[in-house]
Amino acid sequence: MTTSWPLLRVLRDRDAALYLTGLTVSAFGTSSLSLAAGVWVRDLTGSDSLPALCVFAAWAPALAGPVLGTIADRVRRKPLLIGLDLGLAAALPTLFCLRSPDGLWLLFTVLLLYGTVAVVAEAAESALVVATVPEDLRGDLGGLRTTVTEGMKLVAPLTGAGLYAAFGGPAVACLDAGTFVVAAGMCALLRVHEERPVRPGGDWRAETAEGVRYLWGHPGLRPLVRAGGTTMLLASLSSTTVYAVVDRLGHTPAWTGVLYSVQGAGSVTAGLVSGAALRRFGGRRFAAAGIALTALAVAARAVPVDAVALASAAAIGLGLPCVLVAAFTAVQRETPGPLLGRATATANTLVFTPNVIGLAAGAGLVELASPAVLLPLYGLALLVTAARLLQRADSVPRTTARSRSDANPT
């Protein structure tokens, strides 16, 4: 029946549709700016290395995730999200003042603010989804969230590049600001009643530690979050070999864009099937299957054949999101509401910080060894990660493994 399609199921619910619309619009603006920022820095300075600081500035706040997540547990989430969106909408137009290399501090400051808001907003959104979206729709909504974010990475950068070429960086910043205004409007329309959170007696440090202890001490959450972090580390290590892989295939560096596009298409597909797959197999088995598929694809990338490279890119895109969806589903389903912001932000830090470490380490390793050596090793390590997670899943009684916490992603 058509009502079983993820998009139709979500759009039939008013609040879920509003959330997905706001996410789509803001993801479009974010992806547009992500490309334009690096090009802007390159044009102003002529440097090939400074554009990388744009990525670093946007990612750095994730290291403070447990602390920033405490903000989302101290206030009502809906007003917080609206305020964050409108705050960024007001900050982005300041980039009209950026006209020379001396003003780059302004761009990096805005990107640092951007990353900080993203960490707090994701923590708040996790709790708000629980309060507004019916439980039986969260699986489909979680999968569509992946589809939207990955889909925008395929479409929005082209828009950002075209707008930048025609009107310059400030025009892209204004586009992004407009998307945040729309996202704030979508959030304002959500029907949710939130009581003012009751603050515990401890200080900020104690509140942060409480969220970290809960996440790491939970027997169901710790293996999934740990597997997610390990997978992201190994996936980022393998991604640093992409230019060497393309060179072995005999193509120009521009061919990496083909591989990334195919991988993005795989991730879009993963988002569409995640809800149904999680309901059928449970969180740990779904995550282990995705990691195993990624492992085989990473190892296969060592084969210098175009068809194999394209197939492996699609498989990586299909397999990599599985552990992420499963892990954050479990965090949302197993964490009490008052702790959800801190737990979500902590999980984000533990899962995505290894990605930055892997990019740095992988850049050095690829200078020391051939992809033909490195990629099978990365694939083997991913297979071990999948096997350990699957072993833990099989050691749990079936009634527990197929519990509500594993059956519904967000």
Tab-separated table of C-alpha atoms in Angstrom:
chain	number	residue	atom	x	y	z
A	1	MET	CA	0.000	0.000	0.000
A	2	THR	CA	1.238	3.496	-0.731
A	3	THR	CA	0.673	4.515	2.859
A	4	SER	CA	3.607	2.268	3.769
A	5	TRP	CA	6.009	4.463	1.804
A	6	PRO	CA	8.168	6.407	4.261
A	7	LEU	CA	7.562	9.857	2.766
A	8	LEU	CA	3.780	9.435	2.594
A	9	ARG	CA	3.627	8.055	6.117
A	10	VAL	CA	5.505	11.077	7.445
A	11	LEU	CA	3.665	13.702	5.396
A	12	ARG	CA	0.311	12.454	6.669
A	13	ASP	CA	1.311	13.609	10.159
A	14	ARG	CA	1.274	17.399	10.512
A	15	ASP	CA	4.115	17.783	13.012
A	16	ALA	CA	6.368	15.224	11.330
A	17	ALA	CA	5.824	16.957	7.981
A	18	LEU	CA	6.649	20.365	9.485
A	19	TYR	CA	9.831	19.030	11.051
A	20	LEU	CA	10.936	17.377	7.805
A	21	THR	CA	10.202	20.540	5.801
A	22	GLY	CA	12.235	22.713	8.155
A	23	LEU	CA	15.085	20.206	8.073
A	24	THR	CA	15.058	20.112	4.266
A	25	VAL	CA	15.205	23.890	3.929
A	26	SER	CA	17.966	24.384	6.501
A	27	ALA	CA	20.006	21.472	5.080
A	28	PHE	CA	19.838	23.134	1.659
A	29	GLY	CA	21.250	26.376	3.061
A	30	THR	CA	23.942	24.627	5.087
A	31	SER	CA	25.176	22.577	2.122
A	32	SER	CA	25.218	25.675	-0.104
A	33	LEU	CA	27.340	27.625	2.360
A	34	SER	CA	29.715	24.736	3.088
A	35	LEU	CA	31.134	24.840	-0.429
A	36	ALA	CA	30.985	28.613	-0.866
A	37	ALA	CA	32.928	29.279	2.354
A	38	GLY	CA	35.980	27.347	1.207
A	39	VAL	CA	35.911	28.890	-2.262
A	40	TRP	CA	35.538	32.338	-0.703
A	41	VAL	CA	38.642	31.844	1.450
A	42	ARG	CA	40.568	30.480	-1.536
A	43	ASP	CA	39.670	33.491	-3.665
A	44	LEU	CA	40.614	35.980	-0.955
A	45	THR	CA	43.931	34.410	0.030
A	46	GLY	CA	45.083	32.182	-2.825
A	47	SER	CA	45.896	29.556	-0.171
A	48	ASP	CA	45.173	25.857	-0.677
A	49	SER	CA	45.323	25.098	3.052
A	50	LEU	CA	43.278	27.895	4.663
A	51	PRO	CA	39.958	26.656	3.200
A	52	ALA	CA	40.363	23.550	5.382
A	53	LEU	CA	39.994	25.820	8.421
A	54	CYS	CA	36.385	26.408	7.374
A	55	VAL	CA	35.646	22.735	7.952
A	56	PHE	CA	37.607	22.746	11.202
A	57	ALA	CA	35.767	25.816	12.540
A	58	ALA	CA	32.383	24.246	11.843
A	59	TRP	CA	33.359	20.888	13.400
A	60	ALA	CA	35.366	22.074	16.412
A	61	PRO	CA	32.328	22.734	18.690
A	62	ALA	CA	31.427	19.046	18.479
A	63	LEU	CA	34.321	18.406	20.863
A	64	ALA	CA	32.343	20.279	23.529
A	65	GLY	CA	29.174	18.308	22.791
A	66	PRO	CA	28.480	17.044	26.337
A	67	VAL	CA	28.717	20.579	27.733
A	68	LEU	CA	26.698	22.203	24.964
A	69	GLY	CA	24.049	19.511	25.187
A	70	THR	CA	23.352	20.580	28.765
A	71	ILE	CA	21.850	23.792	27.377
A	72	ALA	CA	19.157	21.770	25.620
A	73	ASP	CA	18.178	20.135	28.926
A	74	ARG	CA	17.956	23.389	30.873
A	75	VAL	CA	15.304	25.174	28.784
A	76	ARG	CA	12.225	24.380	26.712
A	77	ARG	CA	13.381	22.959	23.397
A	78	LYS	CA	10.956	24.625	20.963
A	79	PRO	CA	11.746	28.251	21.957
A	80	LEU	CA	15.430	27.326	22.048
A	81	LEU	CA	15.396	26.032	18.474
A	82	ILE	CA	13.494	29.052	17.215
A	83	GLY	CA	15.968	31.375	18.931
A	84	LEU	CA	18.970	29.498	17.535
A	85	ASP	CA	17.625	29.619	13.980
A	86	LEU	CA	16.825	33.323	14.172
A	87	GLY	CA	20.189	34.058	15.811
A	88	LEU	CA	22.077	32.465	12.920
A	89	ALA	CA	19.813	34.234	10.441
A	90	ALA	CA	20.884	37.527	12.036
A	91	ALA	CA	24.594	36.606	12.196
A	92	LEU	CA	25.099	35.432	8.598
A	93	PRO	CA	24.476	38.821	6.884
A	94	THR	CA	27.452	40.252	8.795
A	95	LEU	CA	29.568	38.500	6.159
A	96	PHE	CA	28.746	41.403	3.828
A	97	CYS	CA	31.608	43.110	5.675
A	98	LEU	CA	34.117	40.499	4.476
A	99	ARG	CA	36.000	42.025	1.559
A	100	SER	CA	39.680	41.254	2.186
A	101	PRO	CA	41.918	38.643	3.856
A	102	ASP	CA	42.073	40.872	6.952
A	103	GLY	CA	38.402	40.152	7.562
A	104	LEU	CA	38.659	36.359	7.500
A	105	TRP	CA	38.338	36.293	11.284
A	106	LEU	CA	34.688	37.259	10.777
A	107	LEU	CA	33.993	34.268	8.539
A	108	PHE	CA	35.710	31.841	10.910
A	109	THR	CA	33.816	33.353	13.859
A	110	VAL	CA	30.501	32.875	12.074
A	111	LEU	CA	31.422	29.293	11.159
A	112	LEU	CA	32.409	28.589	14.767
A	113	LEU	CA	29.041	29.966	15.878
A	114	TYR	CA	27.418	27.879	13.162
A	115	GLY	CA	28.974	24.701	14.522
A	116	THR	CA	28.076	25.562	18.113
A	117	VAL	CA	24.444	26.160	17.203
A	118	ALA	CA	24.388	22.880	15.262
A	119	VAL	CA	25.481	20.883	18.321
A	120	VAL	CA	22.904	22.494	20.624
A	121	ALA	CA	20.155	22.310	17.993
A	122	GLU	CA	20.660	18.623	17.290
A	123	ALA	CA	20.421	17.855	20.988
A	124	ALA	CA	17.222	19.896	21.301
A	125	GLU	CA	15.705	18.410	18.137
A	126	SER	CA	16.157	14.891	19.443
A	127	ALA	CA	13.996	15.683	22.469
A	128	LEU	CA	11.466	17.689	20.470
A	129	VAL	CA	10.902	14.828	18.011
A	130	VAL	CA	10.030	12.536	20.923
A	131	ALA	CA	7.508	15.086	22.155
A	132	THR	CA	5.834	15.748	18.791
A	133	VAL	CA	6.155	12.749	16.474
A	134	PRO	CA	4.224	9.505	17.096
A	135	GLU	CA	6.382	6.538	17.962
A	136	ASP	CA	5.406	4.498	14.913
A	137	LEU	CA	6.577	7.273	12.572
A	138	ARG	CA	9.995	7.912	14.086
A	139	GLY	CA	11.629	5.105	12.143
A	140	ASP	CA	10.541	6.507	8.796
A	141	LEU	CA	11.343	10.064	9.894
A	142	GLY	CA	14.841	9.043	10.955
A	143	GLY	CA	15.503	7.416	7.609
A	144	LEU	CA	14.149	10.403	5.707
A	145	ARG	CA	16.380	12.675	7.766
A	146	THR	CA	19.375	10.851	6.298
A	147	THR	CA	17.849	11.005	2.815
A	148	VAL	CA	17.300	14.760	3.090
A	149	THR	CA	20.744	15.650	4.445
A	150	GLU	CA	22.558	13.456	1.922
A	151	GLY	CA	20.309	14.545	-0.925
A	152	MET	CA	21.010	18.199	-0.221
A	153	LYS	CA	24.751	17.471	-0.425
A	154	LEU	CA	24.176	16.403	-4.013
A	155	VAL	CA	22.019	19.364	-5.051
A	156	ALA	CA	22.732	22.390	-2.863
A	157	PRO	CA	26.501	22.804	-3.475
A	158	LEU	CA	25.795	23.398	-7.166
A	159	THR	CA	23.343	26.135	-6.239
A	160	GLY	CA	25.818	27.643	-3.797
A	161	ALA	CA	28.608	27.555	-6.368
A	162	GLY	CA	26.438	29.193	-9.013
A	163	LEU	CA	25.194	31.886	-6.643
A	164	TYR	CA	28.743	32.553	-5.468
A	165	ALA	CA	30.028	32.849	-9.038
A	166	ALA	CA	27.258	35.279	-9.945
A	167	PHE	CA	26.953	37.462	-6.848
A	168	GLY	CA	29.728	36.509	-4.404
A	169	GLY	CA	29.880	35.008	-0.916
A	170	PRO	CA	27.485	37.449	0.815
A	171	ALA	CA	24.665	36.297	-1.476
A	172	VAL	CA	25.155	32.682	-0.350
A	173	ALA	CA	25.195	33.821	3.281
A	174	CYS	CA	21.877	35.635	2.752
A	175	LEU	CA	20.384	32.528	1.141
A	176	ASP	CA	21.423	30.496	4.163
A	177	ALA	CA	20.016	33.131	6.521
A	178	GLY	CA	16.686	32.933	4.713
A	179	THR	CA	16.558	29.153	5.130
A	180	PHE	CA	17.012	29.544	8.882
A	181	VAL	CA	14.092	31.981	9.016
A	182	VAL	CA	11.920	29.403	7.244
A	183	ALA	CA	13.125	26.653	9.583
A	184	ALA	CA	12.248	28.822	12.601
A	185	GLY	CA	8.770	29.311	11.162
A	186	MET	CA	8.274	25.567	10.703
A	187	CYS	CA	9.369	24.973	14.293
A	188	ALA	CA	6.997	27.656	15.577
A	189	LEU	CA	4.065	25.800	13.975
A	190	LEU	CA	4.767	22.548	15.833
A	191	ARG	CA	2.045	21.599	18.283
A	192	VAL	CA	3.851	20.772	21.481
A	193	HIS	CA	3.382	21.730	25.105
A	194	GLU	CA	6.582	21.799	27.132
A	195	GLU	CA	6.840	22.317	30.834
A	196	ARG	CA	9.801	24.349	32.024
A	197	PRO	CA	12.554	21.834	32.908
A	198	VAL	CA	13.279	21.354	36.588
A	199	ARG	CA	16.968	21.981	37.084
A	200	PRO	CA	18.846	19.559	39.312
A	201	GLY	CA	20.624	20.801	42.382
A	202	GLY	CA	24.142	20.278	41.002
A	203	ASP	CA	26.246	22.708	38.984
A	204	TRP	CA	26.803	22.714	35.227
A	205	ARG	CA	29.713	20.281	35.446
A	206	ALA	CA	27.672	17.800	37.462
A	207	GLU	CA	24.788	17.980	34.979
A	208	THR	CA	27.133	17.337	32.063
A	209	ALA	CA	28.761	14.402	33.844
A	210	GLU	CA	25.339	12.909	34.546
A	211	GLY	CA	24.541	12.717	30.841
A	212	VAL	CA	27.923	11.194	29.997
A	213	ARG	CA	27.635	8.587	32.768
A	214	TYR	CA	24.164	7.588	31.667
A	215	LEU	CA	25.162	7.098	28.043
A	216	TRP	CA	28.390	5.211	28.699
A	217	GLY	CA	26.928	3.164	31.528
A	218	HIS	CA	23.923	1.947	29.529
A	219	PRO	CA	24.533	-1.651	28.343
A	220	GLY	CA	22.483	-1.145	25.195
A	221	LEU	CA	23.777	2.265	24.151
A	222	ARG	CA	27.492	1.890	24.784
A	223	PRO	CA	28.132	-0.866	22.168
A	224	LEU	CA	26.236	0.991	19.448
A	225	VAL	CA	27.881	4.351	20.132
A	226	ARG	CA	31.310	2.723	20.348
A	227	ALA	CA	30.721	0.869	17.064
A	228	GLY	CA	29.569	4.123	15.465
A	229	GLY	CA	32.740	5.935	16.508
A	230	THR	CA	34.978	3.079	15.350
A	231	THR	CA	33.177	2.913	12.019
A	232	MET	CA	33.513	6.643	11.439
A	233	LEU	CA	37.232	6.473	12.271
A	234	LEU	CA	37.887	3.679	9.784
A	235	ALA	CA	35.617	5.201	7.129
A	236	SER	CA	37.449	8.531	7.364
A	237	LEU	CA	40.804	6.733	7.125
A	238	SER	CA	39.626	5.046	3.939
A	239	SER	CA	38.271	8.310	2.515
A	240	THR	CA	41.762	9.843	2.570
A	241	THR	CA	42.816	7.315	-0.085
A	242	VAL	CA	40.223	8.471	-2.624
A	243	TYR	CA	42.620	10.595	-4.693
A	244	ALA	CA	45.177	7.812	-4.752
A	245	VAL	CA	42.442	5.387	-5.802
A	246	VAL	CA	41.386	7.671	-8.643
A	247	ASP	CA	45.024	8.027	-9.725
A	248	ARG	CA	45.410	4.221	-9.855
A	249	LEU	CA	42.311	4.120	-12.053
A	250	GLY	CA	43.988	6.514	-14.474
A	251	HIS	CA	41.531	9.389	-14.027
A	252	THR	CA	42.037	13.050	-13.169
A	253	PRO	CA	41.326	14.216	-9.590
A	254	ALA	CA	37.989	15.627	-10.766
A	255	TRP	CA	36.711	12.033	-11.059
A	256	THR	CA	36.463	11.951	-7.273
A	257	GLY	CA	33.280	13.974	-7.738
A	258	VAL	CA	31.757	11.001	-9.564
A	259	LEU	CA	32.578	8.684	-6.662
A	260	TYR	CA	31.158	11.093	-4.089
A	261	SER	CA	27.971	11.524	-6.115
A	262	VAL	CA	27.471	7.763	-6.349
A	263	GLN	CA	28.152	7.427	-2.617
A	264	GLY	CA	25.623	10.163	-1.905
A	265	ALA	CA	23.016	8.330	-3.966
A	266	GLY	CA	23.661	5.228	-1.866
A	267	SER	CA	23.129	7.227	1.328
A	268	VAL	CA	19.839	8.613	0.006
A	269	THR	CA	18.687	5.043	-0.625
A	270	ALA	CA	19.788	4.000	2.863
A	271	GLY	CA	17.595	6.688	4.372
A	272	LEU	CA	14.550	5.429	2.504
A	273	VAL	CA	14.889	1.848	3.756
A	274	SER	CA	16.238	2.448	7.277
A	275	GLY	CA	12.877	2.610	9.029
A	276	ALA	CA	11.602	-0.695	7.671
A	277	ALA	CA	14.963	-2.430	8.130
A	278	LEU	CA	15.225	-1.361	11.767
A	279	ARG	CA	11.728	-2.552	12.514
A	280	ARG	CA	12.522	-5.917	10.971
A	281	PHE	CA	16.037	-6.634	12.225
A	282	GLY	CA	16.539	-4.508	15.334
A	283	GLY	CA	19.181	-1.862	15.936
A	284	ARG	CA	22.332	-3.899	16.509
A	285	ARG	CA	21.767	-6.353	13.662
A	286	PHE	CA	20.919	-3.508	11.281
A	287	ALA	CA	24.034	-1.596	12.357
A	288	ALA	CA	26.255	-4.695	12.067
A	289	ALA	CA	24.948	-5.418	8.566
A	290	GLY	CA	25.693	-1.840	7.488
A	291	ILE	CA	29.217	-1.962	8.922
A	292	ALA	CA	29.881	-5.308	7.204
A	293	LEU	CA	28.698	-3.923	3.862
A	294	THR	CA	30.945	-0.902	4.339
A	295	ALA	CA	33.863	-3.209	5.174
A	296	LEU	CA	33.501	-5.195	1.964
A	297	ALA	CA	33.134	-2.022	-0.074
A	298	VAL	CA	36.211	-0.389	1.463
A	299	ALA	CA	38.329	-3.464	0.771
A	300	ALA	CA	36.979	-3.746	-2.792
A	301	ARG	CA	38.059	-0.161	-3.500
A	302	ALA	CA	41.633	-1.496	-3.669
A	303	VAL	CA	40.761	-3.189	-6.980
A	304	PRO	CA	41.791	-0.771	-9.797
A	305	VAL	CA	38.679	-1.251	-11.942
A	306	ASP	CA	36.162	1.523	-12.665
A	307	ALA	CA	33.078	-0.662	-12.212
A	308	VAL	CA	34.339	-1.959	-8.873
A	309	ALA	CA	35.155	1.556	-7.675
A	310	LEU	CA	31.666	2.791	-8.558
A	311	ALA	CA	29.972	-0.205	-6.943
A	312	SER	CA	32.041	0.174	-3.784
A	313	ALA	CA	31.155	3.878	-3.563
A	314	ALA	CA	27.456	3.048	-3.753
A	315	ALA	CA	27.866	0.307	-1.146
A	316	ILE	CA	29.715	2.631	1.250
A	317	GLY	CA	26.930	5.172	0.882
A	318	LEU	CA	24.349	2.482	1.576
A	319	GLY	CA	26.117	0.840	4.511
A	320	LEU	CA	27.706	3.716	6.431
A	321	PRO	CA	24.489	5.465	7.584
A	322	CYS	CA	23.097	2.251	9.096
A	323	VAL	CA	25.150	2.340	12.289
A	324	LEU	CA	24.527	6.075	12.695
A	325	VAL	CA	20.758	5.741	12.417
A	326	ALA	CA	20.749	2.732	14.735
A	327	ALA	CA	22.947	4.385	17.357
A	328	PHE	CA	21.055	7.663	17.562
A	329	THR	CA	17.744	5.802	17.499
A	330	ALA	CA	18.777	3.867	20.560
A	331	VAL	CA	19.970	7.022	22.338
A	332	GLN	CA	16.657	8.735	21.728
A	333	ARG	CA	14.511	5.758	22.698
A	334	GLU	CA	16.454	4.677	25.804
A	335	THR	CA	17.239	8.066	27.366
A	336	PRO	CA	14.852	9.842	29.763
A	337	GLY	CA	13.621	13.205	28.507
A	338	PRO	CA	15.480	15.351	31.070
A	339	LEU	CA	18.797	13.764	29.987
A	340	LEU	CA	18.163	13.514	26.269
A	341	GLY	CA	19.963	16.698	25.217
A	342	ARG	CA	23.151	15.799	27.064
A	343	ALA	CA	23.074	12.170	25.949
A	344	THR	CA	22.508	13.075	22.290
A	345	ALA	CA	25.300	15.651	22.263
A	346	THR	CA	27.664	13.223	23.996
A	347	ALA	CA	26.862	10.543	21.428
A	348	ASN	CA	27.544	13.039	18.652
A	349	THR	CA	30.955	13.792	20.117
A	350	LEU	CA	31.870	10.121	20.570
A	351	VAL	CA	30.689	9.137	17.097
A	352	PHE	CA	31.905	12.057	14.975
A	353	THR	CA	35.134	13.185	16.665
A	354	PRO	CA	36.937	10.039	15.413
A	355	ASN	CA	36.046	11.226	11.911
A	356	VAL	CA	38.292	14.273	12.342
A	357	ILE	CA	41.062	12.145	13.849
A	358	GLY	CA	40.834	9.684	10.968
A	359	LEU	CA	41.120	12.411	8.351
A	360	ALA	CA	44.274	13.745	9.977
A	361	ALA	CA	45.884	10.323	10.499
A	362	GLY	CA	44.834	9.001	7.115
A	363	ALA	CA	46.452	11.902	5.301
A	364	GLY	CA	49.792	10.786	6.733
A	365	LEU	CA	49.273	7.067	6.207
A	366	VAL	CA	48.403	7.445	2.531
A	367	GLU	CA	51.841	8.979	2.001
A	368	LEU	CA	53.486	5.903	3.518
A	369	ALA	CA	51.582	3.031	1.942
A	370	SER	CA	49.587	2.185	-1.174
A	371	PRO	CA	45.762	1.991	-1.105
A	372	ALA	CA	46.191	-1.637	-2.161
A	373	VAL	CA	47.671	-2.245	1.310
A	374	LEU	CA	45.682	0.191	3.440
A	375	LEU	CA	42.153	-0.430	2.166
A	376	PRO	CA	42.031	-4.201	2.875
A	377	LEU	CA	43.332	-3.491	6.391
A	378	TYR	CA	40.627	-0.884	6.978
A	379	GLY	CA	38.034	-3.296	5.613
A	380	LEU	CA	39.231	-6.079	7.924
A	381	ALA	CA	39.006	-3.776	10.953
A	382	LEU	CA	35.447	-2.844	9.962
A	383	LEU	CA	34.515	-6.516	9.679
A	384	VAL	CA	35.840	-7.110	13.191
A	385	THR	CA	33.754	-4.176	14.433
A	386	ALA	CA	30.636	-5.632	12.785
A	387	ALA	CA	31.314	-9.104	14.175
A	388	ARG	CA	31.722	-7.807	17.733
A	389	LEU	CA	28.492	-5.860	17.523
A	390	LEU	CA	26.628	-8.812	16.026
A	391	GLN	CA	28.005	-11.102	18.727
A	392	ARG	CA	26.632	-8.774	21.378
A	393	ALA	CA	23.284	-8.671	19.613
A	394	ASP	CA	23.084	-12.464	19.436
A	395	SER	CA	23.980	-12.753	23.128
A	396	VAL	CA	20.839	-10.808	24.063
A	397	PRO	CA	17.561	-12.715	24.330
A	398	ARG	CA	15.390	-12.236	21.240
A	399	THR	CA	12.661	-10.455	23.198
A	400	THR	CA	15.207	-7.895	24.326
A	401	ALA	CA	16.923	-7.538	20.978
A	402	ARG	CA	13.610	-6.737	19.311
A	403	SER	CA	12.508	-4.319	22.007
A	404	ARG	CA	11.082	-0.881	21.295
A	405	SER	CA	14.517	0.701	21.649
A	406	ASP	CA	15.813	-1.215	18.635
A	407	ALA	CA	12.668	-1.162	16.559
A	408	ASN	CA	12.176	2.537	15.946
A	409	PRO	CA	14.867	4.883	14.629
A	410	THR	CA	14.922	8.664	14.641
